[in-house]
Coordinates of C-alpha atoms in Angstrom, one line a residue:
M82 CA -145.8 -166.1 -39.7
N83 CA -147.5 -168.0 -42.2
K84 CA -150.7 -166.8 -44.5
K85 CA -153.3 -168.6 -42.3
T86 CA -152.0 -167.3 -39.0
I87 CA -152.4 -164.0 -40.4
I88 CA -155.9 -164.4 -41.8
T89 CA -156.8 -166.1 -38.4
M90 CA -155.5 -162.9 -36.5
M91 CA -157.2 -160.6 -38.8
L92 CA -160.7 -162.7 -38.1
A93 CA -160.2 -162.2 -34.5
L94 CA -159.3 -158.5 -34.6
V95 CA -162.4 -158.0 -37.0
T96 CA -164.6 -160.0 -34.5
M97 CA -163.3 -157.8 -31.5
T98 CA -164.0 -154.7 -33.5
G99 CA -167.6 -155.4 -34.3
L100 CA -168.4 -156.3 -30.6
A101 CA -167.5 -152.4 -29.8
Q102 CA -169.7 -151.3 -32.7
T103 CA -173.6 -150.9 -32.8
K104 CA -173.9 -149.2 -36.1
T105 CA -173.5 -151.2 -39.4
A106 CA -174.0 -151.4 -43.2
T107 CA -174.5 -154.4 -45.1
I108 CA -172.4 -155.4 -48.5
T109 CA -173.7 -158.6 -50.3
G110 CA -171.8 -159.7 -53.4
Y111 CA -172.5 -162.5 -56.1
S112 CA -170.9 -164.0 -58.9
P113 CA -170.9 -167.4 -60.5
A114 CA -167.3 -167.2 -60.9
L115 CA -166.2 -166.9 -57.5
K116 CA -165.1 -169.9 -56.0
D117 CA -165.9 -171.3 -52.6
G118 CA -162.9 -170.6 -50.0
M119 CA -162.1 -167.0 -51.6
L120 CA -162.2 -164.2 -49.3
A121 CA -164.0 -160.8 -49.6
L122 CA -162.4 -158.1 -47.2
V123 CA -163.6 -154.4 -46.9
Y124 CA -161.3 -151.5 -45.4
V125 CA -163.0 -148.7 -44.2
D126 CA -161.7 -145.2 -45.0
D127 CA -157.8 -145.7 -44.7
N128 CA -157.2 -148.2 -41.9
E129 CA -154.8 -150.7 -42.5
L130 CA -156.8 -153.8 -41.2
P131 CA -160.1 -155.0 -42.8
A132 CA -163.3 -154.2 -40.9
T133 CA -165.0 -157.5 -41.8
I134 CA -164.0 -160.4 -43.7
D135 CA -166.3 -163.2 -45.4
T136 CA -165.2 -166.7 -47.1
V137 CA -167.2 -167.1 -50.5
Q138 CA -169.8 -170.0 -50.5
N139 CA -171.5 -171.0 -53.6
G140 CA -170.2 -167.6 -55.4
R141 CA -171.8 -165.0 -52.4
F142 CA -170.6 -162.9 -49.7
S143 CA -172.0 -161.0 -46.9
L144 CA -169.9 -158.4 -45.1
T145 CA -171.4 -156.7 -42.1
V146 CA -169.4 -153.3 -41.7
P147 CA -169.4 -151.5 -38.6
V148 CA -169.9 -147.8 -39.5
E149 CA -170.5 -144.9 -37.5
E150 CA -171.2 -142.3 -39.9
F151 CA -171.1 -141.5 -43.9
T152 CA -168.0 -143.0 -45.1
K153 CA -165.8 -144.8 -48.0
S154 CA -165.0 -148.2 -48.0
Y155 CA -162.9 -150.7 -50.4
I156 CA -163.9 -154.2 -51.4
F157 CA -161.0 -156.9 -52.1
L158 CA -161.2 -160.5 -53.3
E159 CA -158.6 -162.4 -52.1
G160 CA -157.7 -165.7 -54.2
E161 CA -156.8 -167.6 -57.1
G162 CA -157.8 -165.5 -60.2
S163 CA -159.0 -162.4 -58.0
P164 CA -157.1 -159.0 -59.7
N165 CA -155.2 -156.9 -57.1
S166 CA -157.6 -153.9 -57.2
S167 CA -160.6 -152.7 -55.4
R168 CA -164.0 -151.3 -55.5
L169 CA -164.8 -148.0 -53.7
I170 CA -168.4 -148.5 -51.9
W171 CA -169.8 -145.6 -50.0
L172 CA -171.5 -146.5 -46.8
S173 CA -173.7 -145.0 -44.1
P174 CA -175.2 -146.8 -40.9
G175 CA -178.3 -148.9 -41.8
V176 CA -177.7 -149.2 -45.3
T177 CA -177.6 -152.0 -47.6
V178 CA -175.5 -152.4 -50.7
K179 CA -175.8 -155.4 -53.5
M180 CA -173.1 -156.0 -55.7
T181 CA -173.5 -158.6 -58.7
G182 CA -171.1 -159.8 -61.6
N183 CA -170.3 -162.6 -63.7
D184 CA -166.4 -162.8 -63.1
Y185 CA -163.9 -161.9 -60.8
L186 CA -163.5 -158.4 -61.7
I187 CA -165.1 -156.8 -58.6
P188 CA -164.1 -153.1 -59.6
I189 CA -166.4 -153.5 -62.4
W190 CA -169.8 -155.3 -60.8
K191 CA -173.0 -153.9 -60.9
V192 CA -173.9 -151.8 -57.8
E193 CA -177.2 -151.3 -56.2
S194 CA -177.3 -148.6 -53.5
S195 CA -179.6 -146.0 -51.9
I196 CA -176.8 -143.5 -51.3
P197 CA -176.4 -140.7 -53.8
E198 CA -172.5 -140.6 -53.8
Q199 CA -172.5 -144.3 -54.9
Q200 CA -175.1 -143.5 -57.5
T201 CA -172.8 -141.2 -58.7
E202 CA -169.8 -143.2 -58.4
D203 CA -171.7 -146.1 -60.7
R204 CA -172.6 -143.3 -63.2
L205 CA -168.8 -142.7 -63.6
I206 CA -168.0 -146.7 -63.8
E207 CA -171.0 -147.8 -66.2
P208 CA -169.7 -146.1 -69.3
C209 CA -166.1 -147.0 -68.9
R210 CA -166.6 -150.6 -67.9
D211 CA -165.1 -152.3 -71.1
V212 CA -162.1 -149.8 -70.9
L213 CA -161.6 -150.8 -67.0
A214 CA -162.0 -154.3 -68.0
E215 CA -159.2 -154.0 -70.8
L216 CA -157.0 -152.2 -67.9
L217 CA -157.7 -154.7 -65.2
K218 CA -156.3 -157.4 -67.5
L219 CA -153.2 -155.4 -68.9
N220 CA -152.4 -154.8 -65.2
S221 CA -152.6 -158.6 -64.3
D222 CA -150.6 -159.2 -67.2
R223 CA -148.0 -156.6 -66.0
A224 CA -148.1 -155.2 -69.5
P225 CA -145.5 -152.3 -70.2
W226 CA -146.8 -148.8 -70.3
E227 CA -146.5 -148.7 -74.1
K228 CA -149.6 -151.3 -73.9
R229 CA -151.2 -150.1 -70.9
G230 CA -150.3 -146.3 -71.2
P231 CA -153.0 -145.5 -73.8
V232 CA -155.8 -147.3 -72.2
E233 CA -155.5 -145.6 -69.0
I234 CA -155.1 -142.4 -70.8
K235 CA -158.5 -143.2 -72.7
R236 CA -160.2 -144.3 -69.5
R237 CA -159.1 -140.9 -67.7
K238 CA -160.5 -138.8 -70.5
M239 CA -163.8 -140.7 -70.8
E240 CA -164.2 -139.9 -66.8
M241 CA -163.6 -136.1 -67.3
D242 CA -165.9 -135.9 -70.0
I243 CA -168.9 -137.6 -67.6
L244 CA -167.8 -135.4 -64.6
P245 CA -169.2 -132.2 -65.4
S246 CA -172.9 -133.7 -65.7
L247 CA -172.4 -135.1 -62.2
P248 CA -173.2 -133.7 -58.8
V249 CA -170.2 -132.4 -57.2
D250 CA -170.2 -134.4 -54.3
A251 CA -167.8 -136.7 -52.1
A252 CA -167.8 -139.4 -54.9
S253 CA -167.1 -136.9 -57.9
I254 CA -164.4 -135.1 -55.8
N255 CA -162.9 -138.5 -55.1
K256 CA -162.7 -139.3 -58.6
L257 CA -161.1 -136.3 -59.6
E258 CA -158.5 -136.6 -56.9
D259 CA -157.8 -140.1 -58.4
I260 CA -157.6 -138.3 -61.9
S261 CA -155.1 -135.9 -60.5
I262 CA -153.0 -138.2 -58.9
D263 CA -152.6 -140.6 -61.9
V264 CA -152.2 -137.7 -64.4
K265 CA -149.4 -136.3 -62.0
S266 CA -147.8 -139.7 -62.2
I267 CA -148.0 -139.9 -66.0
N268 CA -146.6 -136.6 -66.5
I269 CA -143.6 -137.1 -64.3
T270 CA -142.9 -140.6 -65.4
H271 CA -143.6 -140.2 -69.1
N272 CA -142.2 -136.6 -69.8
N273 CA -145.4 -134.6 -69.5
S274 CA -147.4 -136.8 -72.0
F275 CA -151.0 -136.6 -71.0
P276 CA -152.6 -135.0 -73.4
Y277 CA -155.7 -133.5 -72.0
M278 CA -154.1 -131.2 -69.2
E279 CA -156.0 -127.9 -70.5
Q280 CA -159.6 -129.9 -70.1
L281 CA -158.1 -131.4 -66.7
K282 CA -157.7 -127.6 -65.4
E283 CA -161.3 -126.3 -66.5
L284 CA -162.5 -129.3 -64.8
E285 CA -160.9 -128.6 -61.6
K286 CA -161.6 -124.9 -61.8
S287 CA -165.6 -125.6 -62.3
M288 CA -165.9 -128.3 -59.8
A289 CA -163.8 -126.3 -57.1
A290 CA -166.4 -123.2 -57.9
R291 CA -169.2 -125.5 -57.3
A292 CA -168.2 -127.7 -54.4
P293 CA -170.0 -127.6 -51.2
K294 CA -168.1 -126.6 -48.0
G295 CA -166.1 -129.4 -46.2
F296 CA -163.8 -130.5 -49.2
E297 CA -161.2 -127.3 -48.9
E298 CA -158.3 -129.6 -48.2
Q299 CA -159.0 -132.4 -50.6
L300 CA -159.6 -129.8 -53.2
A301 CA -156.1 -127.9 -52.5
E302 CA -154.5 -131.3 -53.1
I303 CA -156.1 -132.0 -56.2
H304 CA -154.9 -128.6 -57.3
A305 CA -151.1 -129.2 -56.2
N306 CA -151.4 -132.4 -58.4
I307 CA -152.5 -130.6 -61.4
Y308 CA -150.0 -127.7 -60.7
P309 CA -147.4 -129.6 -58.7
P310 CA -144.5 -127.8 -56.8
H311 CA -140.9 -128.8 -57.9
V312 CA -139.9 -132.4 -56.9
L313 CA -136.1 -133.1 -56.5
Q314 CA -134.5 -135.2 -59.1
V315 CA -131.6 -137.5 -59.8
G316 CA -128.3 -135.0 -59.9
E317 CA -130.0 -132.6 -57.9
E318 CA -128.7 -131.9 -53.9
I319 CA -131.1 -132.7 -51.4
V320 CA -133.1 -130.3 -49.4
D321 CA -132.8 -130.0 -45.5
V322 CA -135.9 -130.9 -43.7
E323 CA -137.1 -131.5 -39.7
L324 CA -138.2 -134.9 -38.6
F325 CA -139.1 -137.1 -35.4
D326 CA -138.0 -140.2 -34.3
M327 CA -140.0 -143.0 -32.5
R328 CA -139.5 -141.1 -29.1
G329 CA -140.5 -137.9 -30.4
E330 CA -137.1 -136.4 -30.7
K331 CA -136.1 -134.0 -33.3
H332 CA -133.7 -134.7 -36.2
H333 CA -132.7 -133.3 -39.7
L334 CA -131.9 -134.9 -42.6
A335 CA -128.5 -133.5 -42.9
E336 CA -127.4 -134.5 -40.0
V337 CA -126.9 -138.1 -41.3
F338 CA -124.2 -136.9 -44.0
G339 CA -120.6 -136.7 -43.6
Q340 CA -120.7 -140.0 -41.2
D341 CA -117.4 -142.1 -43.1
N342 CA -118.5 -141.2 -46.7
R343 CA -122.0 -143.1 -46.6
Y344 CA -124.6 -143.4 -48.9
V345 CA -128.2 -142.7 -47.6
L346 CA -131.2 -144.6 -48.6
L347 CA -134.4 -142.8 -47.8
D348 CA -137.3 -145.5 -47.9
F349 CA -140.9 -143.5 -47.9
W350 CA -143.6 -146.1 -46.5
N351 CA -147.1 -146.3 -45.2
L352 CA -148.7 -148.5 -42.3
G353 CA -151.3 -150.0 -45.2
C354 CA -148.6 -150.5 -47.7
G355 CA -148.1 -154.6 -48.3
P356 CA -144.9 -154.2 -50.4
C357 CA -143.3 -151.6 -47.8
I358 CA -143.7 -154.9 -45.5
Q359 CA -142.3 -157.0 -47.7
S360 CA -139.2 -155.5 -48.6
E361 CA -138.0 -155.2 -45.0
P362 CA -136.7 -158.7 -44.8
E363 CA -134.3 -157.4 -48.1
I364 CA -133.6 -154.1 -46.6
R365 CA -132.6 -155.7 -43.3
E366 CA -130.3 -158.1 -44.6
V367 CA -128.4 -155.2 -46.6
Y368 CA -128.3 -153.1 -43.5
E369 CA -126.6 -155.9 -41.8
K370 CA -124.2 -156.4 -44.5
M371 CA -123.7 -152.5 -45.2
K372 CA -123.2 -151.0 -41.9
G373 CA -120.8 -148.0 -42.3
K374 CA -121.2 -147.9 -46.1
L375 CA -125.2 -147.1 -46.1
E376 CA -127.4 -145.4 -44.0
I377 CA -130.9 -146.0 -44.2
I378 CA -133.8 -144.0 -42.9
S379 CA -137.3 -145.1 -43.2
I380 CA -139.8 -142.0 -43.7
N381 CA -143.3 -142.8 -42.8
D382 CA -146.5 -140.9 -43.3
N383 CA -149.1 -142.0 -41.0
N384 CA -150.0 -139.9 -38.1
L385 CA -147.7 -139.7 -35.4
S386 CA -149.6 -142.0 -32.9
A387 CA -150.7 -144.2 -35.3
W388 CA -146.9 -144.9 -36.7
Q389 CA -145.5 -144.8 -33.0
N390 CA -147.6 -147.5 -31.6
H391 CA -147.4 -149.8 -34.6
A392 CA -146.0 -153.3 -34.5
F393 CA -144.2 -152.8 -37.7
S394 CA -142.8 -149.7 -36.8
K395 CA -141.2 -151.2 -33.9
R396 CA -139.4 -153.9 -35.8
I397 CA -137.6 -151.3 -37.9
V398 CA -133.9 -151.5 -36.6
W399 CA -132.6 -148.5 -38.7
K400 CA -133.7 -144.9 -38.6
N401 CA -137.5 -144.7 -38.7
W402 CA -138.7 -141.0 -38.6
N403 CA -142.0 -138.8 -39.6
D404 CA -142.1 -135.2 -40.2
G405 CA -145.7 -135.3 -38.8
K406 CA -147.1 -134.0 -42.0
K407 CA -148.9 -137.1 -43.5
G408 CA -147.4 -137.1 -47.0
K409 CA -147.5 -133.3 -47.4
G410 CA -143.7 -132.7 -46.3
I411 CA -140.6 -134.2 -47.2
N412 CA -143.0 -136.7 -49.2
S413 CA -143.7 -133.8 -51.7
L414 CA -140.0 -132.8 -51.9
Y415 CA -138.7 -136.3 -52.8
C416 CA -141.3 -138.5 -54.5
D417 CA -142.7 -137.9 -58.0
I418 CA -145.7 -139.6 -57.2
N419 CA -147.6 -140.4 -54.0
A420 CA -147.1 -144.2 -53.8
W421 CA -145.2 -146.2 -51.4
P422 CA -142.9 -147.8 -51.2
Y423 CA -140.6 -144.9 -52.6
F424 CA -137.1 -145.0 -52.4
V425 CA -134.6 -142.3 -53.0
L426 CA -130.6 -143.2 -52.8
I427 CA -128.3 -140.1 -52.2
S428 CA -124.6 -139.9 -52.4
P429 CA -122.2 -138.8 -49.6
D430 CA -121.8 -135.4 -51.4
K431 CA -125.9 -134.9 -51.0
R432 CA -126.5 -135.6 -54.5
I433 CA -129.8 -137.6 -55.7
V434 CA -128.3 -140.7 -57.6
W435 CA -131.5 -142.7 -57.9
K436 CA -135.1 -142.6 -57.3
G437 CA -137.6 -145.7 -58.0
M438 CA -141.2 -146.4 -56.7
G439 CA -142.3 -150.0 -55.7
Y440 CA -140.4 -152.9 -54.5
I441 CA -138.5 -155.2 -56.8
P442 CA -136.9 -158.1 -54.9
G443 CA -132.7 -158.2 -55.6
S444 CA -133.0 -154.3 -55.6
F445 CA -131.0 -153.8 -52.5
M446 CA -128.9 -156.8 -53.0
G447 CA -127.9 -155.0 -56.2
L448 CA -127.4 -151.9 -54.3
A449 CA -125.3 -153.5 -52.1
E450 CA -123.2 -155.1 -55.0
G451 CA -122.8 -151.6 -56.4
L452 CA -121.6 -150.0 -53.1
N453 CA -118.8 -152.6 -52.6
G454 CA -117.6 -152.5 -56.0
P455 CA -116.1 -149.3 -58.3
K456 CA -118.1 -146.1 -57.6
Q457 CA -121.1 -146.1 -59.6
D458 CA -124.5 -144.6 -60.1
N459 CA -127.0 -146.7 -61.1
T460 CA -130.0 -144.9 -62.5
S461 CA -132.1 -147.5 -63.9
Y462 CA -132.6 -150.9 -62.0
L463 CA -130.5 -151.5 -58.7
S464 CA -130.9 -155.0 -59.4
L465 CA -127.8 -154.9 -62.0
A466 CA -124.3 -154.0 -60.3
I467 CA -120.8 -154.0 -61.5
R468 CA -118.5 -155.7 -59.6
K469 CA -115.3 -155.2 -61.5
V470 CA -113.6 -153.5 -64.4
D471 CA -110.4 -154.3 -66.0
A472 CA -109.4 -152.0 -68.7
S473 CA -106.5 -152.6 -70.9
A474 CA -104.9 -151.9 -74.5
S475 CA -106.9 -155.0 -75.9
G476 CA -110.4 -154.3 -74.1
T477 CA -112.3 -153.4 -71.2
T478 CA -113.9 -156.2 -69.2
V479 CA -116.8 -155.3 -67.2
S480 CA -118.1 -158.0 -64.5
F481 CA -121.9 -157.9 -63.3
R482 CA -124.1 -159.3 -60.9
Y483 CA -128.0 -159.3 -61.4
Y484 CA -130.4 -160.4 -58.8
S485 CA -134.0 -161.4 -59.6
P486 CA -136.4 -164.2 -58.5
K487 CA -135.6 -167.3 -60.1
I488 CA -138.8 -167.4 -61.9
Y489 CA -138.1 -163.8 -63.8
G490 CA -136.2 -164.0 -66.8
F491 CA -133.9 -160.9 -68.0
G492 CA -131.9 -160.0 -71.1
M493 CA -129.0 -158.0 -72.4
S494 CA -128.5 -156.6 -75.8
K495 CA -126.1 -157.0 -78.3
G496 CA -126.3 -153.1 -78.6
A497 CA -124.9 -152.7 -75.0
Y498 CA -122.2 -150.1 -75.2
L499 CA -119.4 -148.2 -72.9
E500 CA -119.7 -144.2 -73.1
A501 CA -116.7 -141.9 -72.5
N502 CA -114.2 -139.6 -74.1
G503 CA -117.4 -138.4 -76.1
K504 CA -117.7 -141.6 -77.7
K505 CA -119.2 -145.2 -77.7
Y506 CA -117.0 -148.4 -77.5
R507 CA -118.8 -151.5 -79.0
L508 CA -119.4 -154.6 -77.1
T509 CA -117.2 -157.2 -78.6
A510 CA -117.7 -160.4 -76.2
A511 CA -120.1 -161.7 -73.5
D512 CA -119.4 -164.7 -70.9
G513 CA -122.1 -166.2 -68.7
I514 CA -124.8 -164.6 -70.2
K515 CA -126.9 -165.2 -74.0
L516 CA -127.1 -162.0 -75.4
D517 CA -130.4 -160.9 -77.2
D518 CA -132.0 -164.2 -75.1
T519 CA -133.9 -165.0 -71.9
N520 CA -131.5 -165.7 -68.9
Y521 CA -132.5 -166.8 -65.5
T522 CA -130.3 -166.1 -62.4
Q523 CA -128.6 -169.2 -61.1
V524 CA -127.1 -169.0 -57.3
K525 CA -129.1 -168.7 -54.1
A526 CA -128.7 -165.0 -52.8
S527 CA -129.8 -165.5 -49.3
E528 CA -130.2 -168.1 -46.6
A529 CA -133.9 -167.2 -45.8
T530 CA -136.2 -170.0 -45.8
E531 CA -139.3 -168.2 -46.1
G532 CA -140.6 -165.0 -47.9
L533 CA -139.5 -163.3 -51.1
L534 CA -136.0 -163.6 -49.9
K535 CA -135.9 -167.5 -50.2
D536 CA -136.5 -167.3 -54.2
L537 CA -133.8 -164.5 -54.7
F538 CA -131.1 -165.6 -56.8
Y539 CA -128.5 -164.0 -58.8
T540 CA -125.9 -164.4 -61.5
D541 CA -122.8 -163.3 -62.6
F542 CA -121.3 -162.5 -66.1
T543 CA -118.7 -160.4 -68.1
L544 CA -119.0 -158.1 -71.1
T545 CA -116.1 -157.1 -72.8
F546 CA -116.0 -153.8 -74.9
E547 CA -113.7 -151.9 -77.4
P548 CA -110.5 -150.5 -75.4
F549 CA -110.4 -146.8 -74.5
D550 CA -108.3 -144.8 -76.8
T551 CA -107.4 -142.5 -74.1
M552 CA -107.9 -143.9 -70.4
P553 CA -111.1 -142.0 -68.8
S554 CA -111.6 -141.2 -65.1
T555 CA -115.0 -142.5 -65.6
F556 CA -117.3 -144.4 -68.2
D557 CA -121.0 -145.0 -68.3
F558 CA -122.4 -148.4 -69.4
K559 CA -125.6 -148.5 -71.5
E560 CA -127.6 -151.4 -72.8
G561 CA -129.3 -149.3 -75.5
D562 CA -131.0 -146.1 -75.8
E563 CA -134.6 -147.5 -75.3
K564 CA -136.7 -146.6 -72.3
G565 CA -136.0 -149.4 -69.7
D566 CA -132.8 -150.5 -71.0
F567 CA -130.1 -150.8 -68.1
V568 CA -128.0 -148.2 -67.5
V569 CA -125.1 -147.5 -65.1
R570 CA -123.6 -143.9 -65.0
H571 CA -120.3 -142.6 -63.5
V572 CA -118.3 -146.1 -63.1
S573 CA -115.0 -144.9 -61.9
L574 CA -111.8 -146.4 -62.9
E575 CA -109.8 -144.5 -60.4

């Protein structure tokens, strides 16, 4: 289905939805930078489909949004130059909200609204506008954490400084939840590096004491983010849980192990997650190739009814389960952050060998290569797999295959080494790859003619290392010792 067809279907759904509603709110927007034909979309609360869509004309859009009660909504722009970020707008029936800006950066536009919570929201944004603009630019450029992290931390510190002076309402509590989620992710991913934890703990305590009734569940989630329970990590054994399939029948995670020495891939997803849907064709292709070696379990965290009746749920051909706890059950045990898609690879002996957030095209093709090659644990990037190892008295030659969209370059350091017997074995030669340079994948990886798979390629290369002085049973390959370097552990020579 092409993009034009999808947009046409969404417009039809939006029109039919509007006919059934009697109460509405209006959102208007203007920026001289907007191009004709761009789309403005509004999503109400956590609904997966837009409530209303409008096409930009002369820099303007107008959205009539069906709303029955006070709620939050998210405005997106779709088109060339638009950021992959939204602006939170609070709505009530009969209210008109006016948005204005001078650029595409809708998350930092000025907003005029009579709703008190929107005024709280804007008091949080106004002092942070320059920092937010910088952060949007870094996100657009896919800047590494080393550049993006300090700006993100600065933003969260500024928001924490502002919050004590604001009313404790839906907007300020929502912002505290956003901060708590982000800080949890920073601490897990970057070794407890958020420097203002004590301030955040005091802020949470103060706001919880002043909060009106009705926010107990949200405040409990905030507290759990700031004081997170233990999440299973690489190397740990699984914890069994009960889940339900699409027919409502009960299953246990442990039941899939012990079947022909299979690995198990947990795919945590949500109905409103675009990358979850984008990953399905590659996962499907790998699933068909790897039957008997890989079991896949998609784990959804929407409410049971929405999940069971959704068209995408019915399209999944492997195990598709849900624990009915809306992200507070198995997700909290296995996922470091509350984001989708999130993947966990488990070995046949029930040990976690890899975890990763987000869909990187080529990851699952690489996973299949790794499972078909010598036994190995890829703990960094699944896109790189070891296919063969030739170890002799003259040296150890390792054959690799790397998957990625052809337009994305990749590199390999001259400092790569093998680690075994308590020592390092240096790289001595390379074939099929330029070291310390940009390389591009060369061979088409799939017969797909549409979607991300059609642009997926691979390249093969070998690296030769100093010979092992004593032949080990396993070794580790490391591109280097920097964060983000390729690492493949426990490569078997048996």
